[in-house]
Coordinates of C-alpha atoms and ligand atoms in Angstrom, one line a residue:
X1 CA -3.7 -60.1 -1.7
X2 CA -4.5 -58.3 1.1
X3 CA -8.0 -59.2 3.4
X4 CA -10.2 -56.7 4.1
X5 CA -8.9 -56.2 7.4
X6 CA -5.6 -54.8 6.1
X7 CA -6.8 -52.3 4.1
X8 CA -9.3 -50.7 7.5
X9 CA -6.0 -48.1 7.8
X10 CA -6.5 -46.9 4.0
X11 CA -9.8 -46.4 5.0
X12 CA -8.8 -43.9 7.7
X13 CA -6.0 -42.7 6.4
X14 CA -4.0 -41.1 9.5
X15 CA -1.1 -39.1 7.4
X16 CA 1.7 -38.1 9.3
X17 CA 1.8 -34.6 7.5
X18 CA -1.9 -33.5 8.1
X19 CA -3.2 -31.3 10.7
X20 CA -6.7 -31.2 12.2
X21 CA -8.0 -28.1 11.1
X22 CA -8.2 -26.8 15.1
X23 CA -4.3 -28.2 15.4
X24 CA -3.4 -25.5 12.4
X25 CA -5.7 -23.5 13.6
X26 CA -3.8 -23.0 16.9
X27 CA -0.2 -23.3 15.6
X28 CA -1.2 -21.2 12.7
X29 CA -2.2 -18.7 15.3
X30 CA 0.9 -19.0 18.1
X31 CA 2.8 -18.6 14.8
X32 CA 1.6 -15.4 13.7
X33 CA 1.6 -13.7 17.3
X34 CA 4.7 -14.3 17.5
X35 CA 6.0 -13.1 14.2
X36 CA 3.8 -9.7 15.1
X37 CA 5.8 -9.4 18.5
X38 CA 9.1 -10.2 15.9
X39 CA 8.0 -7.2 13.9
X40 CA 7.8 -5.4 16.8
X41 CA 11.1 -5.5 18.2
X42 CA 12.8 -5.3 14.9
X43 CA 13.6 -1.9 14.7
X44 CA 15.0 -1.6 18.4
X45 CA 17.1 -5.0 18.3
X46 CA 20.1 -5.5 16.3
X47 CA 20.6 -6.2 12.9
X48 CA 22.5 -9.5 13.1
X49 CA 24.2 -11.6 15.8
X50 CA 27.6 -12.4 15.5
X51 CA 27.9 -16.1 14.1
X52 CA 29.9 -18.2 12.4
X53 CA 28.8 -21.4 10.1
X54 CA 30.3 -23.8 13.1
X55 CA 28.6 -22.1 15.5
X56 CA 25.2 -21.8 13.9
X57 CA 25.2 -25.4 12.6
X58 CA 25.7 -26.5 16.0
X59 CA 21.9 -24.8 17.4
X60 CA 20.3 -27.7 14.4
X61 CA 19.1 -30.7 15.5
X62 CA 22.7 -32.8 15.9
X63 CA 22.7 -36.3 13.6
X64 CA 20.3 -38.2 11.0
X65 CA 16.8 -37.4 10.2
X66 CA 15.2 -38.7 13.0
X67 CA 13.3 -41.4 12.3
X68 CA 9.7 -40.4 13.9
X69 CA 8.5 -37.0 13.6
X70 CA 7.3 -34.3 16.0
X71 CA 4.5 -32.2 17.2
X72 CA 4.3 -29.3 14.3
X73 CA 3.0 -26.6 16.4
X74 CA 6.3 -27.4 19.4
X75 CA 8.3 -27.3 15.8
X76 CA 7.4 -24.4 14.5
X77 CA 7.9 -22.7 17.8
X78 CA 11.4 -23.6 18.3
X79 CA 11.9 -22.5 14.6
X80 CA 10.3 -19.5 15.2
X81 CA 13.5 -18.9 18.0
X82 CA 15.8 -20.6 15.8
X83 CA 15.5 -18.4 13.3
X84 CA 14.9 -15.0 15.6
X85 CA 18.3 -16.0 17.2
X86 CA 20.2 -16.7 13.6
X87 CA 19.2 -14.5 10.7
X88 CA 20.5 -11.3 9.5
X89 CA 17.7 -9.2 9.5
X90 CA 17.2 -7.2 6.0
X91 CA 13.6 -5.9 7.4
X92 CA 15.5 -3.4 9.7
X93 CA 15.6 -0.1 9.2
X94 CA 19.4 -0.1 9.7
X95 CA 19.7 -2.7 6.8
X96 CA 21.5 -1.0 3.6
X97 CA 23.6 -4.1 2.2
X98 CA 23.1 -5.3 -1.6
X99 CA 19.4 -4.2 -3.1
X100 CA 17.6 -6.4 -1.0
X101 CA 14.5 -4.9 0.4
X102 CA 12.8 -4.9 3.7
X103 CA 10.0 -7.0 3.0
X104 CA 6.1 -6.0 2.6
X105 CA 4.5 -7.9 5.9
X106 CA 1.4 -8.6 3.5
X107 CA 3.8 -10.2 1.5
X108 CA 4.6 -13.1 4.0
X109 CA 0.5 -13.3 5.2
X110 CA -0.2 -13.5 1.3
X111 CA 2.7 -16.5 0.9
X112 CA 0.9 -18.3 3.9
X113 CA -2.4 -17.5 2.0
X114 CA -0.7 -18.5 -1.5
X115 CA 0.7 -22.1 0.4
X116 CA -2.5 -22.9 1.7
X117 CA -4.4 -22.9 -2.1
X118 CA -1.0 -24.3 -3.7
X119 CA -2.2 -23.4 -7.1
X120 CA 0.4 -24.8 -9.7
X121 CA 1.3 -22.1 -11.8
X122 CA 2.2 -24.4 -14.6
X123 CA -1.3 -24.0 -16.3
X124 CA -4.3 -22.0 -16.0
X125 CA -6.6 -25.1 -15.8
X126 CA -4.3 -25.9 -12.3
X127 CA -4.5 -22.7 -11.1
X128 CA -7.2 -20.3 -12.7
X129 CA -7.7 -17.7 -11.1
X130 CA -3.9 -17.5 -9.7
X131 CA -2.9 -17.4 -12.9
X132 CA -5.1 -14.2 -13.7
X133 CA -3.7 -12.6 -11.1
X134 CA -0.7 -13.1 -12.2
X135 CA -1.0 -11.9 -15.5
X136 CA -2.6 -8.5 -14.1
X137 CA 0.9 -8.3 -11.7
X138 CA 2.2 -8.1 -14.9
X139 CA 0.5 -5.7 -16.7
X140 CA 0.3 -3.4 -13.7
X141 CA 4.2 -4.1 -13.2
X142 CA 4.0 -2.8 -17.0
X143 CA 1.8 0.2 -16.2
X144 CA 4.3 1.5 -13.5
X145 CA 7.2 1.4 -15.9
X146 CA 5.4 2.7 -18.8
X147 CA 6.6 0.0 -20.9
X148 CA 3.8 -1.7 -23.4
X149 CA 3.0 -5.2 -22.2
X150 CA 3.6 -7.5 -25.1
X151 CA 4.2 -11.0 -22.3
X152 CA 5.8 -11.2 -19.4
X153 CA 5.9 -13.3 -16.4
X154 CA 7.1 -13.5 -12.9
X155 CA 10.1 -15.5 -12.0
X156 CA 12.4 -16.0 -9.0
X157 CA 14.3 -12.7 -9.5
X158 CA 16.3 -10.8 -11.6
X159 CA 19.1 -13.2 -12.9
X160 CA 16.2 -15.7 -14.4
X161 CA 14.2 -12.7 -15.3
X162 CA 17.6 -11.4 -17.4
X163 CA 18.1 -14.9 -18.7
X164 CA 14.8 -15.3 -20.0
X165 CA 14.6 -12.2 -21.9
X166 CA 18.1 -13.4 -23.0
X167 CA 16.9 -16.4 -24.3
X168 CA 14.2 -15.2 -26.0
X169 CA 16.2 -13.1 -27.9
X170 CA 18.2 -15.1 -28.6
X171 CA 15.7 -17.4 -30.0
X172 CA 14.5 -14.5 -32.1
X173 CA 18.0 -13.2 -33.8
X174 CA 19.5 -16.8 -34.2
X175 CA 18.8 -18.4 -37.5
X176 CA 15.4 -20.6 -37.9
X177 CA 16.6 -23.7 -37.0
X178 CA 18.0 -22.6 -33.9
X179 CA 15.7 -25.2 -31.4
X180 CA 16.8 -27.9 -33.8
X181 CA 20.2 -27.2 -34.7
X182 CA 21.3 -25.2 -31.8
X183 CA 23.8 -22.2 -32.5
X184 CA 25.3 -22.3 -35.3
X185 CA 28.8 -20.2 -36.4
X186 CA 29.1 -20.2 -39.4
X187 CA 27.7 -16.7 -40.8
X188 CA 29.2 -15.0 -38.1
X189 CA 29.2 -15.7 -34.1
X190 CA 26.1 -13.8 -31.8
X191 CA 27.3 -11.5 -29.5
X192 CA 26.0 -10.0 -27.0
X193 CA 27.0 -5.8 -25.9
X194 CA 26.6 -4.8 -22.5
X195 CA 28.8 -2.2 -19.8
X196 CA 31.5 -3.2 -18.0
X197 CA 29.0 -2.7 -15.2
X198 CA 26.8 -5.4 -15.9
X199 CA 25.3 -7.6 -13.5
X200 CA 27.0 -10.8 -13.3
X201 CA 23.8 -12.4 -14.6
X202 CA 24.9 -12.1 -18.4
X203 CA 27.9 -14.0 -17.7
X204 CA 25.8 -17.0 -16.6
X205 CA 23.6 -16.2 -19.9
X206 CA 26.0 -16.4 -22.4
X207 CA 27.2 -19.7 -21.0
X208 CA 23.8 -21.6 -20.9
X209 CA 22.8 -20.1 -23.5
X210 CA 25.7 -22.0 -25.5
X211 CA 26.9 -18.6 -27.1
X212 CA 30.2 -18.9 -24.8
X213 CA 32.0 -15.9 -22.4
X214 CA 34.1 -15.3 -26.0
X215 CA 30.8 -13.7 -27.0
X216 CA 29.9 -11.3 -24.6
X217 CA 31.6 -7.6 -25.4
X218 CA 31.8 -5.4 -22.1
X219 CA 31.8 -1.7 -22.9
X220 CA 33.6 0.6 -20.9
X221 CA 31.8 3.2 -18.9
X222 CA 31.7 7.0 -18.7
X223 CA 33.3 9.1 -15.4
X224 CA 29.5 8.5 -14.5
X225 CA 29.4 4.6 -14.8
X226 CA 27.1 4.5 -17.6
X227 CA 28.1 2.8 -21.1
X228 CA 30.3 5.1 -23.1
X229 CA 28.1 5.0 -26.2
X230 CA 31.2 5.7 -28.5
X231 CA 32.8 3.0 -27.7
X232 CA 30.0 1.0 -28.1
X233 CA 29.6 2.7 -31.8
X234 CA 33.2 1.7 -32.4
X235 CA 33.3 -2.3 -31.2
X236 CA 29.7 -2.6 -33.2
X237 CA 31.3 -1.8 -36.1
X238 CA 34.6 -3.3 -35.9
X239 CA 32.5 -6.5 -34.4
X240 CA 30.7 -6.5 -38.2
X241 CA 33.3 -6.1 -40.0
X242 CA 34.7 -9.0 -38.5
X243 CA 31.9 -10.7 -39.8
X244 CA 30.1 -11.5 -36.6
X245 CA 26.7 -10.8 -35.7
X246 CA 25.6 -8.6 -33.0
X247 CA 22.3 -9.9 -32.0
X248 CA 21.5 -7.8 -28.2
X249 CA 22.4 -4.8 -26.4
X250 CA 21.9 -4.6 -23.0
X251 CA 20.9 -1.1 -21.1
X252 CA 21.3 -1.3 -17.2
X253 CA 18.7 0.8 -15.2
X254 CA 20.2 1.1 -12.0
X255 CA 23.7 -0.6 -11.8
X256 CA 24.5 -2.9 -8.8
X257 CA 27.6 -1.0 -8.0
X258 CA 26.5 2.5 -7.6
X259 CA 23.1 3.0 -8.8
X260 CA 24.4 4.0 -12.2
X261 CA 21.7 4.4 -15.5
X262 CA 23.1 3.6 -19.0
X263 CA 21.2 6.6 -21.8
X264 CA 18.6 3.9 -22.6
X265 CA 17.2 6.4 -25.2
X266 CA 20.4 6.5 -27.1
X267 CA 21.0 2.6 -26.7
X268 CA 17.1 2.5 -28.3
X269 CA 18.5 4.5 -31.4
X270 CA 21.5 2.1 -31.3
X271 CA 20.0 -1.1 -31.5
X272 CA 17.6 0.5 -34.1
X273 CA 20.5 1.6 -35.8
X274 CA 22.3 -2.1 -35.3
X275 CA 19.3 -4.1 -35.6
X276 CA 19.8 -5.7 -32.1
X277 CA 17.2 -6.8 -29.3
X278 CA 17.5 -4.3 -27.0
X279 CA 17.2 -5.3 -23.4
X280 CA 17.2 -3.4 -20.6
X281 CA 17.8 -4.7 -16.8
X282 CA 16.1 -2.8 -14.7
X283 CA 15.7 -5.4 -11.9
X284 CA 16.5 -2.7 -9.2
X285 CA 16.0 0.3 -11.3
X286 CA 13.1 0.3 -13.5
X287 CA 10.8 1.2 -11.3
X288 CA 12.2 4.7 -10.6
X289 CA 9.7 5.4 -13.3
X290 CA 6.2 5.8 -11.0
X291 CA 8.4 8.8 -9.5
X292 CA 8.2 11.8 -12.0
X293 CA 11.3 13.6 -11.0
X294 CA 13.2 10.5 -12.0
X295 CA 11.5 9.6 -15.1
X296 CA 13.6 11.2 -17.7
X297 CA 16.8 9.4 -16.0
X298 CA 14.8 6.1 -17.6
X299 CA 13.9 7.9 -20.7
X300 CA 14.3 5.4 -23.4
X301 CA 13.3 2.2 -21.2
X302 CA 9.4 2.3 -23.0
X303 CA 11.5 1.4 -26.5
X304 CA 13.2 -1.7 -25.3
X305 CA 12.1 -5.1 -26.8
X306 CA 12.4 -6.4 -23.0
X307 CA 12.5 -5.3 -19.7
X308 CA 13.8 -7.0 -16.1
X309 CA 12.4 -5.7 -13.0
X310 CA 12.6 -7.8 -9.4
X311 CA 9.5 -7.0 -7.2
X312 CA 11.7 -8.6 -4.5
X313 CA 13.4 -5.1 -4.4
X314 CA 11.4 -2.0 -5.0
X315 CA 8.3 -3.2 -4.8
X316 CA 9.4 -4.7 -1.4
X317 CA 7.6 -8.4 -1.8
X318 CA 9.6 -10.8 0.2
X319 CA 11.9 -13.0 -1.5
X320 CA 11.6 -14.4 -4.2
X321 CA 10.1 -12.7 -7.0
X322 CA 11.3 -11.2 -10.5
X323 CA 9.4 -10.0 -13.8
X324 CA 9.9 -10.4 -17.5
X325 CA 8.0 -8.5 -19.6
X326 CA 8.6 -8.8 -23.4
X327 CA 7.0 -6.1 -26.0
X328 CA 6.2 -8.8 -28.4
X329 CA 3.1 -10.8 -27.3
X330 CA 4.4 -14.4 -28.9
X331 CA 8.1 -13.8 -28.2
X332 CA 8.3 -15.5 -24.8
X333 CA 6.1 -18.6 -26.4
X334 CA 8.2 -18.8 -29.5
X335 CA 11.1 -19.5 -27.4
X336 CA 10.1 -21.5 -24.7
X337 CA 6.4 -23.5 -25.6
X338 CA 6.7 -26.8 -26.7
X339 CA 3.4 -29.4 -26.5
X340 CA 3.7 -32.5 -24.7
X341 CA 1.1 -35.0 -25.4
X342 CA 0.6 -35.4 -22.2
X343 CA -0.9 -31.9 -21.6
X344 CA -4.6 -30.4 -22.8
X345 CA -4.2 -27.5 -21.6
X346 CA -5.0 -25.3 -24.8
X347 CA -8.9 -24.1 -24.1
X348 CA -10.9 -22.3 -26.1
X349 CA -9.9 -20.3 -29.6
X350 CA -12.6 -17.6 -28.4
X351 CA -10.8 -17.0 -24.6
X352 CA -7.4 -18.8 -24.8
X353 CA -6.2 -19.4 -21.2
X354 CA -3.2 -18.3 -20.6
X355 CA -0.5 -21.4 -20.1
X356 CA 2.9 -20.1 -18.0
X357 CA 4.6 -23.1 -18.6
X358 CA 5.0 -21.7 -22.4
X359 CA 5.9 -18.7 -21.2
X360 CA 9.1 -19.7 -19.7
X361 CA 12.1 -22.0 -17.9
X362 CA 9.8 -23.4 -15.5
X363 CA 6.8 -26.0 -15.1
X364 CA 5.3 -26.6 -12.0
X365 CA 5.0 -22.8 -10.6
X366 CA 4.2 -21.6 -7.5
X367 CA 2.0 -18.6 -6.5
X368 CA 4.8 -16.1 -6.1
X369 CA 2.3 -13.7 -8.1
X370 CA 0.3 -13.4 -4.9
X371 CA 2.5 -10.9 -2.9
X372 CA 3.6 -8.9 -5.2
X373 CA -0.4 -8.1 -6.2
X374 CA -1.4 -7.8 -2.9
X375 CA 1.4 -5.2 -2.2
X376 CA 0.5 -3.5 -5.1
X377 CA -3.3 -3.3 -4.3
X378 CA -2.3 -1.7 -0.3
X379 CA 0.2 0.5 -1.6
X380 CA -1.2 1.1 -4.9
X381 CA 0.9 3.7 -7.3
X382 CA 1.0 6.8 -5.0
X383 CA 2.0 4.6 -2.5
X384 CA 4.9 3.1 -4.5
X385 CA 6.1 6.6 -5.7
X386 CA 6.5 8.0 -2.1
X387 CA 8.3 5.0 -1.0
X388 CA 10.3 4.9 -4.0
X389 CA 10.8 8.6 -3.5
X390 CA 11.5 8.4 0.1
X391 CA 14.1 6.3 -0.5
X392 CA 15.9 8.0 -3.1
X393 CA 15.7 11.0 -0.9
X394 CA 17.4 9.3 2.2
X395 CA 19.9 8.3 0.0
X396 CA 20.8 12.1 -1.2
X397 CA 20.6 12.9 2.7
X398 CA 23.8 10.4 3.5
X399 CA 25.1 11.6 0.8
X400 CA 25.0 15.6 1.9
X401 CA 25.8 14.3 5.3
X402 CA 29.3 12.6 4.1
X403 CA 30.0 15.2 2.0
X404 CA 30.1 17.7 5.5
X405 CA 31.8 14.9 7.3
X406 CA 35.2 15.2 8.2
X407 CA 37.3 12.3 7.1
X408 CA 34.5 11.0 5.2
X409 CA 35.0 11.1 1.3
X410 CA 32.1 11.0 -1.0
X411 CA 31.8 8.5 -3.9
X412 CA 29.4 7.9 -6.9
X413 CA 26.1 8.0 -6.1
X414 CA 22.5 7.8 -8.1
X415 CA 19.1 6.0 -7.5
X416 CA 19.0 5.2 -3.5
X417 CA 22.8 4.2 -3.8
X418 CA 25.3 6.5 -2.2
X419 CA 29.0 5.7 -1.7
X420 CA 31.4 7.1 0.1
X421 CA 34.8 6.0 2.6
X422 CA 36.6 7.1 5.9
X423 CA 39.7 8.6 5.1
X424 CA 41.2 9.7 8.0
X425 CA 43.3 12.4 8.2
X426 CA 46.5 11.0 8.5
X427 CA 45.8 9.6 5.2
X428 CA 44.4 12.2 3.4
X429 CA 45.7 14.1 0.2
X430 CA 48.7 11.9 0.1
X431 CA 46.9 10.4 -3.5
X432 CA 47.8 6.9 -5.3
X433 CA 50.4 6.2 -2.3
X434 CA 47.7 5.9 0.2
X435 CA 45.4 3.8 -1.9
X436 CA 46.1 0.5 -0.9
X437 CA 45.8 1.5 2.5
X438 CA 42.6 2.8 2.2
X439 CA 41.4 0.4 0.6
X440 CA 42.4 -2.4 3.3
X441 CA 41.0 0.3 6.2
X442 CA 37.7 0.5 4.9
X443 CA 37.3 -3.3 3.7
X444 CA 38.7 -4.5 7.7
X445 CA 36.0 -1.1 8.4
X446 CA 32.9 -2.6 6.6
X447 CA 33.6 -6.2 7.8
X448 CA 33.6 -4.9 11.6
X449 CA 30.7 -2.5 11.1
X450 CA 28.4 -5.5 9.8
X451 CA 29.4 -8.5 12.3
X452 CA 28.4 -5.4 15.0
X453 CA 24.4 -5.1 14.3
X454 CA 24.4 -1.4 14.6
X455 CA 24.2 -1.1 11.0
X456 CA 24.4 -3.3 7.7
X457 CA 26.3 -1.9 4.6
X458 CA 28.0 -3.5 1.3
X459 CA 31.1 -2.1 -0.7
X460 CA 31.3 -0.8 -4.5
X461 CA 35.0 -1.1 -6.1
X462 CA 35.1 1.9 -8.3
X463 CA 38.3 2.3 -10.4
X464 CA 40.3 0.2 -8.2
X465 CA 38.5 1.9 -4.4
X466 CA 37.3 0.2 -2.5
X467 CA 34.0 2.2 -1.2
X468 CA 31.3 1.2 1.5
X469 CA 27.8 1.4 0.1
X470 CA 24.4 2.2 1.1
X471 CA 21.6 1.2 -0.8
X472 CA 18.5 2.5 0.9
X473 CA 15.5 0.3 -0.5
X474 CA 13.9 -0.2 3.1
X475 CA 10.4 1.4 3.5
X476 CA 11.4 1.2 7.5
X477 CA 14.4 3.6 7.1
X478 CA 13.8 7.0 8.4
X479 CA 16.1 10.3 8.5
X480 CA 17.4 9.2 11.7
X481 CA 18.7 6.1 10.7
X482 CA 20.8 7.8 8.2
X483 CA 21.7 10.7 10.6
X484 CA 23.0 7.9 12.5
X485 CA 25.3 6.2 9.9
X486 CA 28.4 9.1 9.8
X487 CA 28.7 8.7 13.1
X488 CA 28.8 4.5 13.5
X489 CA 31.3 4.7 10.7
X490 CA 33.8 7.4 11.9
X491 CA 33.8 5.6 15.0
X492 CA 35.0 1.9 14.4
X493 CA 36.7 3.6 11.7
X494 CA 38.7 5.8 14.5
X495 CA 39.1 2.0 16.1
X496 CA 40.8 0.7 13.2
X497 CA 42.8 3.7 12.3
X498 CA 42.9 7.0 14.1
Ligands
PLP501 C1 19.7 -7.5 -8.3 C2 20.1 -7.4 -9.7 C3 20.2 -8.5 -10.5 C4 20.0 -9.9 -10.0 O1 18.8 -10.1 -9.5 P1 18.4 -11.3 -8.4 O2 17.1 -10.9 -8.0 O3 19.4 -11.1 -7.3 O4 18.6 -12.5 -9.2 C5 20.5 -8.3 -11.8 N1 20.7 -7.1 -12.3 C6 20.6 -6.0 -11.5 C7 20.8 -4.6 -12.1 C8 20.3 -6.1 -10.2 O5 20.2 -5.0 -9.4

């Protein structure tokens, strides 16, 4: 037993993780002055630093986990540097790599907010008026897409938001029995119908989702990139004959590669036609929809039975945050809810609360919801259609400024993607021949353009080219950042190859 003497340090408790309110108070604010002078210089510094894994290991704190800890406000200084000195910086105006946005500065106060409350997601008794907000993200997510809000939910991003719409239609197609007997074969395997151009999320799917790779049919893809719908015609029907069961099609709104829309009204009239789940991932492009001029590209994406959309790209909340929504209101529970004795959580019949652990993979849950409403709320829709539309339209510029470019060739371009490559003139007209060299000149071109920090880019392989690409989802990009790019590009490409 102890004496009461031993137990005068429970009493008052000195833990070595808290912080006197004036201690946070003070690092809190050395913190945020100097992420404001960060945000500052951003658009004048470069975009990266040139690094390599050995040499940025080597600036972390050499050995074990020390065994006593340190002052958090001299830590979070030093991090602050640490990180100033190390990252590659999608925030700058120059940044056009991937779809990853520049990130919504309200975002990262609302995550500090979000941190300090640590509401747990899970359920609404843990996190009440969190997990309204969240559900009103939702619906307003909803609202901007035009898509009726049956359920949905925010996630990390647009692979889990994919997966769980895949999943719970899955759970919805399979036979009856499918949470107690798993998948079952024999009337006929589920398959899954998608482009060629799919994001590699579905591969992932299929796999977890115990259906296999065996049942995931790629569709090839019109001289635009979108699904040939023929094609898909054909393989549906030769698929049934076979005996097998078609169970989801997949729309893309907005390819990775090149921006590319699949016709999501004739894939609606498809999977009508089929009797499939039809699902459209829209993680980059789905919200194209607040602009009107792009609307009827998306025409079709309001009959879908599920929609992905990642506010961690054009609705520019920091990372991470995606968004199912499902147009059936119990199709996300009937997958995913199951009731634990251990949890009371089920309220009132008159105002149910609503319960996200039901709703998807996850339990505990953090307040990712934050951000994303609070960039919603200073933005609000006309400000996400003139970003949206700003960045479409920067996109068309680089593309008109390639196109009078010498030795720059145009590629495929739609959304805010536009690709194009440096083909110099030596090399030019000389067709298949030169191919392989072009394709080396611009990969050795894109790899020295982004260890340089004047500018960041990605590549798109279309039919066997390999193209740079520019994905402009960067509220900080302005004309003159663009105007710029030609000329960065022709010149390390003049380095490599005159
Ligand atoms: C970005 C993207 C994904 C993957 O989303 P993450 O947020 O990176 O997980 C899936 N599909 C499409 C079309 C995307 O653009």
């Amino acid at each position: 037993m102890t004496s009461p003497d031993d137990t005068a340090d429970l009493r008052r408790r000195q833990a070595p993780l808290e912080m006197t309110p004036d201690a946070f108070r003070q690092a809190g604010h050395e913190l945020v002055d100097a992420l404001g002078d960060f945000l500052e210089a951003l658009p004048r510094g470069p975009l990266n630093h040139e690094a390599t894994p050995k040499a940025v290991r080597g600036r972390l704190p050499a050995g074990a986990l020390p065994e006593n800890g340190h002052d958090p406000r001299a830590l979070l200084r030093e991090t602050h540097r640490l990180l100033v000195d190390g990252s590659l910086f999608n925030g700058h105006p120059r940044f056009f790599g991937y779809i990853t946005s520049s990130a919504a500065p309200i975002g990262a106060l609302a995550d500090l907010l979000a941190g300090c409350i640590n509401a747990n997601m899970g359920a609404w008794e843990l996190s009440p008026v969190a997990s309204e907000i969240e559900s009103q993200a939702v619906r307003w997510i909803g609202d901007l897409l035009g898509f009726p809000v049956g359920a949905g939910t925010l996630v990390s991003g647009g692979n889990m938001a994919n997966l769980t719409a895949f999943l719970a239609a899955r759970h919805a197609r399979a036979e009856p029995e499918l949470r107690t007997r798993g998948v079952q074969h024999e009337r006929g395997r589920l398959l899954a119908y998608a482009s060629e151009e799919v994001h590699t999320w579905i591969h992932k799917a299929v796999d977890i989702a115990g259906l296999g790779t065996d049942s995931l049919r790629l569709i090839p893809t019109r001289a635009d990139l979108s699904i040939d719908v023929d094609a898909l015609h054909d393989r549906l029907r030769a698929d049934r004959d076979l005996g097998e069961r078609p169970f989801l099609l997949v729309g893309t709104a907005g390819t990775v590669s090149t921006g590319a829309v699949d016709p999501l009204a004739e894939l609606a009239d498809v999977a009508r036609e089929h009797d499939l789940w039809f699902h459209v991932d829209g993680a980059y492009g789905a919200l194209a929809a607040v602009v009107p001029e792009l609307q009827p590209l998306l025409e079709g994406l309001s009959a879908a039975d599920s929609v992905a959309v990642d506010p961690h790209k054009w609705l520019y909340a920091p990372l991470e945050a995606g968004c199912v929504i499902v147009r059936d209101p119990e199709a996300l529970r009937r997958a995913f809810s199951h009731q634990p004795s251990y949890y009371r959580f089920s309220g009132t019949e008159e105002d149910p609360p609503i319960n996200y652990y039901e709703h998807g993979l996850q339990n505990s849950r953090g307040f990712r919801a934050l951000k994303v409403w609070l960039g919603l709320r200073q933005a609000g829709r006309s400000g996400y259609r003139r970003m949206i539309a700003d960045d479409v339209r920067l996109a068309q510029e680089l593309h008109r400024l390639v196109e009078a470019a010498p030795e720059l060739e145009t590629g495929p371009r739609s959304l805010s993607i536009t690709t194009f490559r440096y083909v110099p003139t030596a090399l030019a007209g000389k067709g298949p021949s030169a191919e392989k060299e072009l394709n080396e000149l611009n990969e050795a071109l894109l790899a020295r353009l982004n260890s340089g920090g004047e500018a960041y880019l990605s590549n798109a392989v279309v039919r066997e080219r390999f193209l740079l690409r520019a994905c402009v989802c960067n509220f900080r990009t302005s004309l003159a950042d663009i105007e710029a790019l030609p000329g960065i590009v022709l010149r390390l490409g003049k380095e490599l190859r005159p």
